[in-house]
Coordinates of C-alpha atoms and ligand atoms in Angstrom, one line a residue:
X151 CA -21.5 -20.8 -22.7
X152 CA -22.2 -22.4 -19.5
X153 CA -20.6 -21.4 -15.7
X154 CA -20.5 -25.1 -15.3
X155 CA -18.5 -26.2 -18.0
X156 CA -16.1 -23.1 -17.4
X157 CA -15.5 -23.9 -13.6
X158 CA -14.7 -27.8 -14.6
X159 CA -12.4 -26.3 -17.7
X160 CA -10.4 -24.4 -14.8
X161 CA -11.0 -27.5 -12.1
X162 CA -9.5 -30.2 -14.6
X163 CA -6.0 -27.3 -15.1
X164 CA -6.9 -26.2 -18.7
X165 CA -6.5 -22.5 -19.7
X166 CA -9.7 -20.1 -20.0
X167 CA -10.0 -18.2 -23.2
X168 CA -11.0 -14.3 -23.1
X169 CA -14.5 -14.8 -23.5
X170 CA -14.6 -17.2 -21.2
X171 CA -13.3 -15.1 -18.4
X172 CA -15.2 -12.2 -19.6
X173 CA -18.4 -14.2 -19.8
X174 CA -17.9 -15.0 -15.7
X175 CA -16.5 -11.8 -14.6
X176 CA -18.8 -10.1 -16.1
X177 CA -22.4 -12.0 -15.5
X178 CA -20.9 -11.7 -12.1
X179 CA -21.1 -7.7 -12.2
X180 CA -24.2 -7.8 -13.9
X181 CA -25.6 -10.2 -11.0
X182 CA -26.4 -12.7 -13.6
X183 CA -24.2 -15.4 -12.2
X184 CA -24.7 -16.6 -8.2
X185 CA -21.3 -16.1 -6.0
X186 CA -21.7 -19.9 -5.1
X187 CA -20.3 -20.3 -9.0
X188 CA -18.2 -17.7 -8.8
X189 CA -16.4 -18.6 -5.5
X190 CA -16.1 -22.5 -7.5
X191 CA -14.1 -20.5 -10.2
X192 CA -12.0 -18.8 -7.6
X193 CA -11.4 -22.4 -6.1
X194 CA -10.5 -23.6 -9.1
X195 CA -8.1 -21.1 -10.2
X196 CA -6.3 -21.4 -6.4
X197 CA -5.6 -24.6 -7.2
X198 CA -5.0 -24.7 -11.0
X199 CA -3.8 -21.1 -11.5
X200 CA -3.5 -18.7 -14.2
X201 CA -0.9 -18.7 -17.1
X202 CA 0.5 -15.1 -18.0
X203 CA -2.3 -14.4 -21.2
X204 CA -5.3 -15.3 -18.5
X205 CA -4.1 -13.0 -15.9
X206 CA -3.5 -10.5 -18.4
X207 CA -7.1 -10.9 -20.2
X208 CA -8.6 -10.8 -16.3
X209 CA -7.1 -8.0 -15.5
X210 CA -8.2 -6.0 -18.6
X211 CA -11.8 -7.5 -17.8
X212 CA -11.6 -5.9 -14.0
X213 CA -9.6 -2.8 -15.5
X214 CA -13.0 -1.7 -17.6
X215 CA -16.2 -3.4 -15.5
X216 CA -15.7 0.6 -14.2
X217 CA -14.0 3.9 -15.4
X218 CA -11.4 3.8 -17.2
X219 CA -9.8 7.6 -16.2
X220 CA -8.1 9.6 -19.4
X221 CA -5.2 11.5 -17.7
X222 CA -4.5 12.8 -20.9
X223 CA -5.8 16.7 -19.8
X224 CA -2.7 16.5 -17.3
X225 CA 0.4 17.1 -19.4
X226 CA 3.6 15.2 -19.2
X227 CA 4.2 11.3 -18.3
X228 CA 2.6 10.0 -15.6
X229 CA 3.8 7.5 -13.4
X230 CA 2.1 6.3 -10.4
X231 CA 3.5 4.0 -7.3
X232 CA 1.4 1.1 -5.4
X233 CA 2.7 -0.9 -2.4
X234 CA 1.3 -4.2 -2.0
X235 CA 0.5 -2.9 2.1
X236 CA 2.2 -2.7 5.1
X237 CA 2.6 -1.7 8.5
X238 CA 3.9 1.5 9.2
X239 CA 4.0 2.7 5.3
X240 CA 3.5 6.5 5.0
X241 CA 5.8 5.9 1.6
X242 CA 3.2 7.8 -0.4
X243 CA 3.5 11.2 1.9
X244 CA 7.4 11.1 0.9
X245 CA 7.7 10.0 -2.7
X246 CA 4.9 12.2 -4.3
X247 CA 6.0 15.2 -3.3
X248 CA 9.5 14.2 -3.9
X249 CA 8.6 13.4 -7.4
X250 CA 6.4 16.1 -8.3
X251 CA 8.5 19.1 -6.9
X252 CA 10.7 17.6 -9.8
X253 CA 8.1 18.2 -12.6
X254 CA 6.3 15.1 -12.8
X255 CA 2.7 15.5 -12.6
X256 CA 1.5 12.9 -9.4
X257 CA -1.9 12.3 -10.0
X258 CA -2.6 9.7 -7.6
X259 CA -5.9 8.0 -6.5
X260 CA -5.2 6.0 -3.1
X261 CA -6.4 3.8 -1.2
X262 CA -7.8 3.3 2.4
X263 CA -7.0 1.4 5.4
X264 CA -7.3 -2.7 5.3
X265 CA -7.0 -5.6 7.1
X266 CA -3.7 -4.8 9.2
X267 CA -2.6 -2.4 7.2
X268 CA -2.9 1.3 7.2
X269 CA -3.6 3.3 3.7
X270 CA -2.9 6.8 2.3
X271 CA -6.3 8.6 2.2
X272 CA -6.4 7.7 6.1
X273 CA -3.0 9.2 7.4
X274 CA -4.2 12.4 4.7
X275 CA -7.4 13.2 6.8
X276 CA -5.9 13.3 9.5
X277 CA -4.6 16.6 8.4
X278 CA -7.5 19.3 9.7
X279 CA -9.5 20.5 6.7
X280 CA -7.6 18.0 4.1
X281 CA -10.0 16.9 1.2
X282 CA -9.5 13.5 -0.4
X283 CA -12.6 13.7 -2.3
X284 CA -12.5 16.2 -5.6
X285 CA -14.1 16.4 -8.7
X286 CA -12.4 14.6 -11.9
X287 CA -12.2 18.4 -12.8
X288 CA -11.0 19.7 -9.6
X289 CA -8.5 16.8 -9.8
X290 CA -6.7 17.3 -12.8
X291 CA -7.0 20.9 -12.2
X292 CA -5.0 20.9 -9.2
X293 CA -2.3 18.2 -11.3
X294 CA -1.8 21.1 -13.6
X295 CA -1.7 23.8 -11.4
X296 CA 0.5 22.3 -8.1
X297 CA 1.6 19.0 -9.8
X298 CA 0.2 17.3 -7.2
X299 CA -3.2 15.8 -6.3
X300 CA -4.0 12.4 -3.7
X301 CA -7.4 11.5 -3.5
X302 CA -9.3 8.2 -2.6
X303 CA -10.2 5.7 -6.0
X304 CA -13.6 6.9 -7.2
X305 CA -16.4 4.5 -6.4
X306 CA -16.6 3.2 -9.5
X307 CA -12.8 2.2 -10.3
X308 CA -13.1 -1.7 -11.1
X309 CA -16.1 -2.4 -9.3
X310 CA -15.5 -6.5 -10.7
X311 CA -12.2 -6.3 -8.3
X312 CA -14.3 -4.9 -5.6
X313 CA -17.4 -7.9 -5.3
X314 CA -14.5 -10.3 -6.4
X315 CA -12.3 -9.2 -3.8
X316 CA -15.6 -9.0 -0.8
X317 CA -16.1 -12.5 -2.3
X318 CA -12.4 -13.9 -1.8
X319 CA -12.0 -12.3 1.2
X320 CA -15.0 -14.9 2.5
X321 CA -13.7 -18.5 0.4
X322 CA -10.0 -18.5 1.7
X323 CA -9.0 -17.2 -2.4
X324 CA -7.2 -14.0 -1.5
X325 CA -3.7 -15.4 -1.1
X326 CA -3.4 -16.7 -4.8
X327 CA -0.9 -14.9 -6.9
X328 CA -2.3 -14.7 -10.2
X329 CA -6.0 -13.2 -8.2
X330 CA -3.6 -11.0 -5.9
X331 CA -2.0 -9.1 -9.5
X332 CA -4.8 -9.0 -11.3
X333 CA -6.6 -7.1 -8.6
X334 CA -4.0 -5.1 -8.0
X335 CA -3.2 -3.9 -11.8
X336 CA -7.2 -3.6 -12.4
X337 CA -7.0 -0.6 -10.5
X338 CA -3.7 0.6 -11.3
X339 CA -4.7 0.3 -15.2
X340 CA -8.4 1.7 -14.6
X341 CA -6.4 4.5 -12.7
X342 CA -4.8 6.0 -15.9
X343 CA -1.2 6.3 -15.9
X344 CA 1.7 5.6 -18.2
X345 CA 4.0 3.7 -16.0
X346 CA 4.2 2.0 -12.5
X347 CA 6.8 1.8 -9.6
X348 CA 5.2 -1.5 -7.3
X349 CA 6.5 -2.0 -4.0
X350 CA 5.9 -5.3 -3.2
X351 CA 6.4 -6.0 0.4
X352 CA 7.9 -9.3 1.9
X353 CA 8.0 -10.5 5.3
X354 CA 6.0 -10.7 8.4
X355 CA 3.8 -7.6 8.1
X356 CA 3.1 -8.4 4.5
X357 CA 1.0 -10.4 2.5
X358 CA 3.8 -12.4 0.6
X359 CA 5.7 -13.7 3.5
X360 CA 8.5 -15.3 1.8
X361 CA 10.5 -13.5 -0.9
X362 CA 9.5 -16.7 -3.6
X363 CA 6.4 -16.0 -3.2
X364 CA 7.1 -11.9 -3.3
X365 CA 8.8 -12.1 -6.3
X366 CA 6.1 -14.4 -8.2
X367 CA 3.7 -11.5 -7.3
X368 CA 6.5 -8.6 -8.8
X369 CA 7.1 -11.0 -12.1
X370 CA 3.2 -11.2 -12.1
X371 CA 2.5 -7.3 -12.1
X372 CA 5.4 -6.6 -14.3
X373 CA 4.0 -8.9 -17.1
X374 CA 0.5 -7.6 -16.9
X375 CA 1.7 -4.1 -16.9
X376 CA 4.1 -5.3 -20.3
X377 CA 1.2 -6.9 -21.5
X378 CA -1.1 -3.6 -21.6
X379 CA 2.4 -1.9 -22.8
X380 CA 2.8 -0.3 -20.0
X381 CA 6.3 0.0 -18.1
X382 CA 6.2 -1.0 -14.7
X383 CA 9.4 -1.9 -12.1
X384 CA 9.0 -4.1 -8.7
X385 CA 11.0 -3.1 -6.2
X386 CA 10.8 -6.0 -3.4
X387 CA 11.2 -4.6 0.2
X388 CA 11.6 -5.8 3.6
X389 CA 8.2 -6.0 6.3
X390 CA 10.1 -8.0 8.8
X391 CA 9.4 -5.1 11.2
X392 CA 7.6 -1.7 11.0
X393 CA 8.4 0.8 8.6
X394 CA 10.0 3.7 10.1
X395 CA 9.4 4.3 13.9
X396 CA 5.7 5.7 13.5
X397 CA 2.3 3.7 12.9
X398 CA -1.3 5.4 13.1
X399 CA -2.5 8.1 11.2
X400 CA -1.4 11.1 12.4
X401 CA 1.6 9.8 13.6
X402 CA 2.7 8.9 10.2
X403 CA 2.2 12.2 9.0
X404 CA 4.2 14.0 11.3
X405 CA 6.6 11.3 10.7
X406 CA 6.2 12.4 7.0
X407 CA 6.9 16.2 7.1
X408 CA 10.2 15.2 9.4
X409 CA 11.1 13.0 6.6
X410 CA 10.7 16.0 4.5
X411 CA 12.7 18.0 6.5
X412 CA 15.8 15.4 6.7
X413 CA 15.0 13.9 10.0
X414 CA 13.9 11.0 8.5
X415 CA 14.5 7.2 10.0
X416 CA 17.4 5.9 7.8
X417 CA 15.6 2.7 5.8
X418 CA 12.4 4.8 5.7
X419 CA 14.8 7.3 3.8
X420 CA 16.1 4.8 1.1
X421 CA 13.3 3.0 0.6
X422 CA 11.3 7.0 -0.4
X423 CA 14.2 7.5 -2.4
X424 CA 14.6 4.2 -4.3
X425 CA 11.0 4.3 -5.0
X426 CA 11.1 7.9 -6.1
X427 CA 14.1 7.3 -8.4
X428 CA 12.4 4.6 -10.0
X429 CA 9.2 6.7 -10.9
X430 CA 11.3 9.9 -11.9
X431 CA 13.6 6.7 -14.3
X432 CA 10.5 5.9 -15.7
X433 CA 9.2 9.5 -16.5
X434 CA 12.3 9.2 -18.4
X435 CA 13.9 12.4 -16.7
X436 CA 17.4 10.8 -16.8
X437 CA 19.6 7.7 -16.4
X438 CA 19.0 6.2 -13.1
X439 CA 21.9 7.6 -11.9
X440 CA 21.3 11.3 -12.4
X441 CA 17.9 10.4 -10.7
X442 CA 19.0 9.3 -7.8
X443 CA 21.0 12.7 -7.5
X444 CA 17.9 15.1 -8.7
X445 CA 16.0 13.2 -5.8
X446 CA 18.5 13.4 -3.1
X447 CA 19.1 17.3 -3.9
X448 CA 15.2 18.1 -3.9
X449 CA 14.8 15.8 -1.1
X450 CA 17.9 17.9 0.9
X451 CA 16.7 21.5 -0.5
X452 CA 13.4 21.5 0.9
X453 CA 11.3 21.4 -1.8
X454 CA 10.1 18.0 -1.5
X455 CA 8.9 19.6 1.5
X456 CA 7.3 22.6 -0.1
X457 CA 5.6 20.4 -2.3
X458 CA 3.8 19.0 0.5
X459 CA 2.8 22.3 1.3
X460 CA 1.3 22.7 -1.8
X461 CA -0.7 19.8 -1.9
X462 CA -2.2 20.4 1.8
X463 CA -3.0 23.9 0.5
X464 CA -4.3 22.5 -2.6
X465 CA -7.0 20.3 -1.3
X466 CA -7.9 22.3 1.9
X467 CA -5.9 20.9 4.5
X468 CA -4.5 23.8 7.1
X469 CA -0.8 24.4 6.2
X470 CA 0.6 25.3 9.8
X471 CA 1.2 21.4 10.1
X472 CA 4.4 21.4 8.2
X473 CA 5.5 24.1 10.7
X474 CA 4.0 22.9 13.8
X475 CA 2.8 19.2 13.4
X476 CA 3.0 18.3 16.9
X477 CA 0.4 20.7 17.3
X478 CA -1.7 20.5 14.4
X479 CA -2.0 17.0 13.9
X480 CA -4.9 15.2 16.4
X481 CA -2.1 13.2 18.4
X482 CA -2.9 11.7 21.7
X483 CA -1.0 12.9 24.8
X484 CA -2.2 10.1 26.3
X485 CA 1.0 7.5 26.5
X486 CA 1.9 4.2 27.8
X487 CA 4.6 1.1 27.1
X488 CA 4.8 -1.8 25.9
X489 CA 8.6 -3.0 27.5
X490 CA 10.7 -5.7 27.4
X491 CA 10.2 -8.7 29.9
X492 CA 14.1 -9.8 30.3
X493 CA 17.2 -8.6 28.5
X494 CA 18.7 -9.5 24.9
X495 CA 18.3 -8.6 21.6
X496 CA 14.9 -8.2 19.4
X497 CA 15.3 -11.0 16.7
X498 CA 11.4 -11.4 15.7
X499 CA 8.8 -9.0 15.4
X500 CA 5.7 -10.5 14.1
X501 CA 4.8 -7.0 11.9
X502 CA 1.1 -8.0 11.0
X503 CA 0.1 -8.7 14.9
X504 CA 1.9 -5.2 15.4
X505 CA -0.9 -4.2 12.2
X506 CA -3.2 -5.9 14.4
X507 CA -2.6 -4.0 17.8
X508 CA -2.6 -0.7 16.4
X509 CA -6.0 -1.7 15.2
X510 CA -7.2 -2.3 18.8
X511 CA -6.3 1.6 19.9
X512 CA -8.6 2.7 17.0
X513 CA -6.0 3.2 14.1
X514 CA -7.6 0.9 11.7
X515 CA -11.1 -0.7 10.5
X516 CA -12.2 -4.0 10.3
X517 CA -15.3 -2.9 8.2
X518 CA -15.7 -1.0 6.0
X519 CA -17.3 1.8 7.4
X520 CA -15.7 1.1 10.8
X521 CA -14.2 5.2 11.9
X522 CA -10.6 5.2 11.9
X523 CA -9.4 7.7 14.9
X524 CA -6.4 9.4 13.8
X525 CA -5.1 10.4 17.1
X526 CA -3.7 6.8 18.2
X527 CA -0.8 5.0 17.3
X528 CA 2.7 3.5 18.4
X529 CA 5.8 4.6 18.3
X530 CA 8.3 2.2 17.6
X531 CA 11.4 2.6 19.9
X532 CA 13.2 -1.2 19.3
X533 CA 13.6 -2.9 16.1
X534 CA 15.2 -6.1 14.8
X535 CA 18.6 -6.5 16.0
X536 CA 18.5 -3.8 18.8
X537 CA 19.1 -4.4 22.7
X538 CA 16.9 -4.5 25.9
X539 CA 17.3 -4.4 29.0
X540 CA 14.7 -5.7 31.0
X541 CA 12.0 -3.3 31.7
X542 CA 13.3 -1.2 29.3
X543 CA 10.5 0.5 26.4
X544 CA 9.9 -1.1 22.9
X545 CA 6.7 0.7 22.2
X546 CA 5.0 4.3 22.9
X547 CA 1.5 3.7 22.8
X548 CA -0.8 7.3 22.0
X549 CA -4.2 5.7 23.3
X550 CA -7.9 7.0 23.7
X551 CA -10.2 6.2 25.9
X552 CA -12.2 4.0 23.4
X553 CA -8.6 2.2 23.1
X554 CA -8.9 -1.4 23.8
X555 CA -5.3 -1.5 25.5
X556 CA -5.5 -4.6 26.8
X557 CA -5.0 -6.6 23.7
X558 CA -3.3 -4.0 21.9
X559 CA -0.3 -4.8 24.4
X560 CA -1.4 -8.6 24.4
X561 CA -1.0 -8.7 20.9
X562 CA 2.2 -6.6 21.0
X563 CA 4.0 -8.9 23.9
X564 CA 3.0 -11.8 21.2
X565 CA 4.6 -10.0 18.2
X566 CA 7.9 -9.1 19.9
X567 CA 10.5 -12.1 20.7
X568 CA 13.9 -11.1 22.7
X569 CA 16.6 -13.5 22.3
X570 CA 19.9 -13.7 23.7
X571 CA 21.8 -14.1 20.8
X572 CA 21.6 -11.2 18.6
X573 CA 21.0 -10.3 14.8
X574 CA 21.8 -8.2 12.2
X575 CA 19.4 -5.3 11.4
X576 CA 17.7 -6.6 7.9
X577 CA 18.4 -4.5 4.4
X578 CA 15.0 -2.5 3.4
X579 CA 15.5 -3.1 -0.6
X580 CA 15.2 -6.6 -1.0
X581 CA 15.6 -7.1 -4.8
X582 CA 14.4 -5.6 -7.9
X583 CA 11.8 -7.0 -11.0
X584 CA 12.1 -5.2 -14.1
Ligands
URA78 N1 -4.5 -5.7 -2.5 C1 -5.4 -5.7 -3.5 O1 -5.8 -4.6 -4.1 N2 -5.8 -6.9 -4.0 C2 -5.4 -8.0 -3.5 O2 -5.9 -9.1 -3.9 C3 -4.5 -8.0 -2.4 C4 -4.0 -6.8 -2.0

């Protein structure tokens, strides 16, 4: 086999046999192929794309270039979650306790901050003393003692995603479907569990921008997960606009345990409980129905929120912040708005430049080993289809003095556009891919 006549198979549209992709994706790992051959492939399949077998085969090849985890010492069915990234998504913090103060063993590996959007093992550290780093041991230890463990992917979980992704991220190949599921499911596969709930985000803030393209991605995911005969649903859901009313690290926390406590912002509420039905459907606990309800009750009871307790206890974290957040959590007293330049109604929010601002007070990294300061944030106080008077504030900014404010509210006054005609609020669950 030759790289050259496999890049020219996949340039002239034809389809890639196993050991063909295995033969690239591999030599790749191994550093016996160059990344300017590689990044021709990548080319290649932008324009040409996968069919359904070679983004199954691809994935597979990602899923064991690393550890494959065996989550068979944790007893029961295991069903993990992924969303595709957004702004503003503390979904995770919500649904796993949810799910696993119902009986289902969360064992979740998560991921970190990227790009404009903010991730798990981030908003988690910002709890004082919170571990996201265990043992294997440790981990499934804590699964079978609290039913609940989060911690960040081991080092090693599809290290073929991670150069290919490093490499994408420099040719202009990350926004290709086939690329975007197969990276995706690598991980989720490599991670171990029996069945997946797949938020797929669409809009603005998102990575699919239209809901074509969104549900392409879903399909995608879904069929690799058959493929592997594995069970996985897409939920499709709106990024037109923040999720909830927090975004930053800490701030999403405490926006978390309010959640918890039934304060929560109303779409933020359906979409955790959607999301959390669907995983406790596909632990096969009940019709959907009767889901829904076990959900709603645990949600209402408190225990969801005990649950959380648990798992801060579990992996170190101090446990007065479900009690007294405000004061636990690193939040910056430091405050100042973004407000509106004329009166009308918000009818556009550009979600990713909103990503992008909150990346500018610290929240997020650019690099990888950029430090994330947990104290910033915004909270949101206008969304789509609310008014404004003029003057009037549609962002609390928590800054530090390392904060670059001055495009954070650049950035913001670019994201928000005030109309005079107004619109409707948008739905959060967008559609469904089963
Ligand atoms: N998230 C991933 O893990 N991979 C992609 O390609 C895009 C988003």
């Amino acid at each position: 086999m030759r790289p050259y006549d496999i890049i020219m198979k996949k340039r002239n549209g034809e389809k890639l046999t196993r050991e063909e992709i295995e033969y690239m994706i591999m030599g790749y790992v191994k550093g016996e192929i160059p990344d300017y051959q590689i990044s021709a492939l990548l080319m290649a399949i932008y324009f040409k794309h996968l069919d359904a077998e070679e983004r199954a085969n691809l994935t597979d090849i990602m899923a064991r270039s690393g550890d494959m985890i065996d989550l068979s010492p944790i007893n029961g069915k295991k069903v993990d979650k992924h969303s595709t990234g957004g702004v503003g998504d503390k979904t995770t913090l919500v649904v796993a306790p949810i799910v696993a103060s119902l009986g289902i063993p969360v064992a979740k590996m998560s991921g970190r901050a990227l790009g404009h959007t903010g991730g798990t093992i981030d908003k988690l550290e910002s709890i004082p003393g919170f571990k996201t780093s265990l043992t294997l041991e440790k981990f499934f230890e804590n699964v079978n003692k609290y039913g609940i463990a989060i911690v960040g992917q081991t080092a090693n979980l599809a290290p073929a995603d991670k150069k290919l992704y490093a490499l994408r991220d420099a040719t202009a190949t990350v926004d290709e479907i086939s690329l975007i599921a197969s990276s995706i499911m690598s991980k989720k596969l490599a991670g171990g569990a029996d069945a997946f709930v797949l938020d797929v985000k669409v809009g603005s803030g998102a990575f699919m921008k239209t809901i074509n393209d969104a549900r392409e991605l879903a399909k995608a995911m879904v069929g690799i997960a058959k493929s592997h005969n594995k069970h996985a649903v897409a939920v499709l859901t709106n990024m037109d606009e923040p999720l909830g009313i927090y975004v930053g690290n800490s701030l999403e926390v405490l926006e978390a345990i309010n959640t918890l406590k039934g304060h929560g912002d109303s779409k933020f509420v359906e979409l955790c409980v959607t999301l959390a039905t669907w995983m406790c459907y596909l632990a096969e606990i009940g019709s959907f129905d009767e889901c829904k309800e076990k959900v709603l009750n645990t949600l209402n009871s408190g225990k969801a929120l005990e649950k959380f307790r648990d798992l801060i206890i579990a992996q170190e974290g101090n446990p007065d912040v479900i009690d007294s957040p405000e004061q636990i959590l690193p939040i910056s007293t430091k405050k100042l708005y973004f407000k509106a330049s004329k009166d009308g109604f918000i009818t556009k929010i550009d979600t990713e430049k909103v990503g992008i601002a909150c990346n500018y007070l610290g929240a997020g990294r650019t690099k990888k080993d950029d430090i994330i300061d947990h104290s910033v944030g915004f909270k949101i106080l206008k969304k789509l289809g609310d008014t404004v008077k003029n003057g009037e504030p549609i962002v609390e900014l928590h800054v530090s003095n390392k904060s670059d404010v001055e495009t954070a509210l650049k950035l913001l006054n670019e994201a928000y556009f005030i109309a005079d005609t107004p619109i409707e609020s948008p739905n959060i669950i967008i559609d469904t891919v089963k």
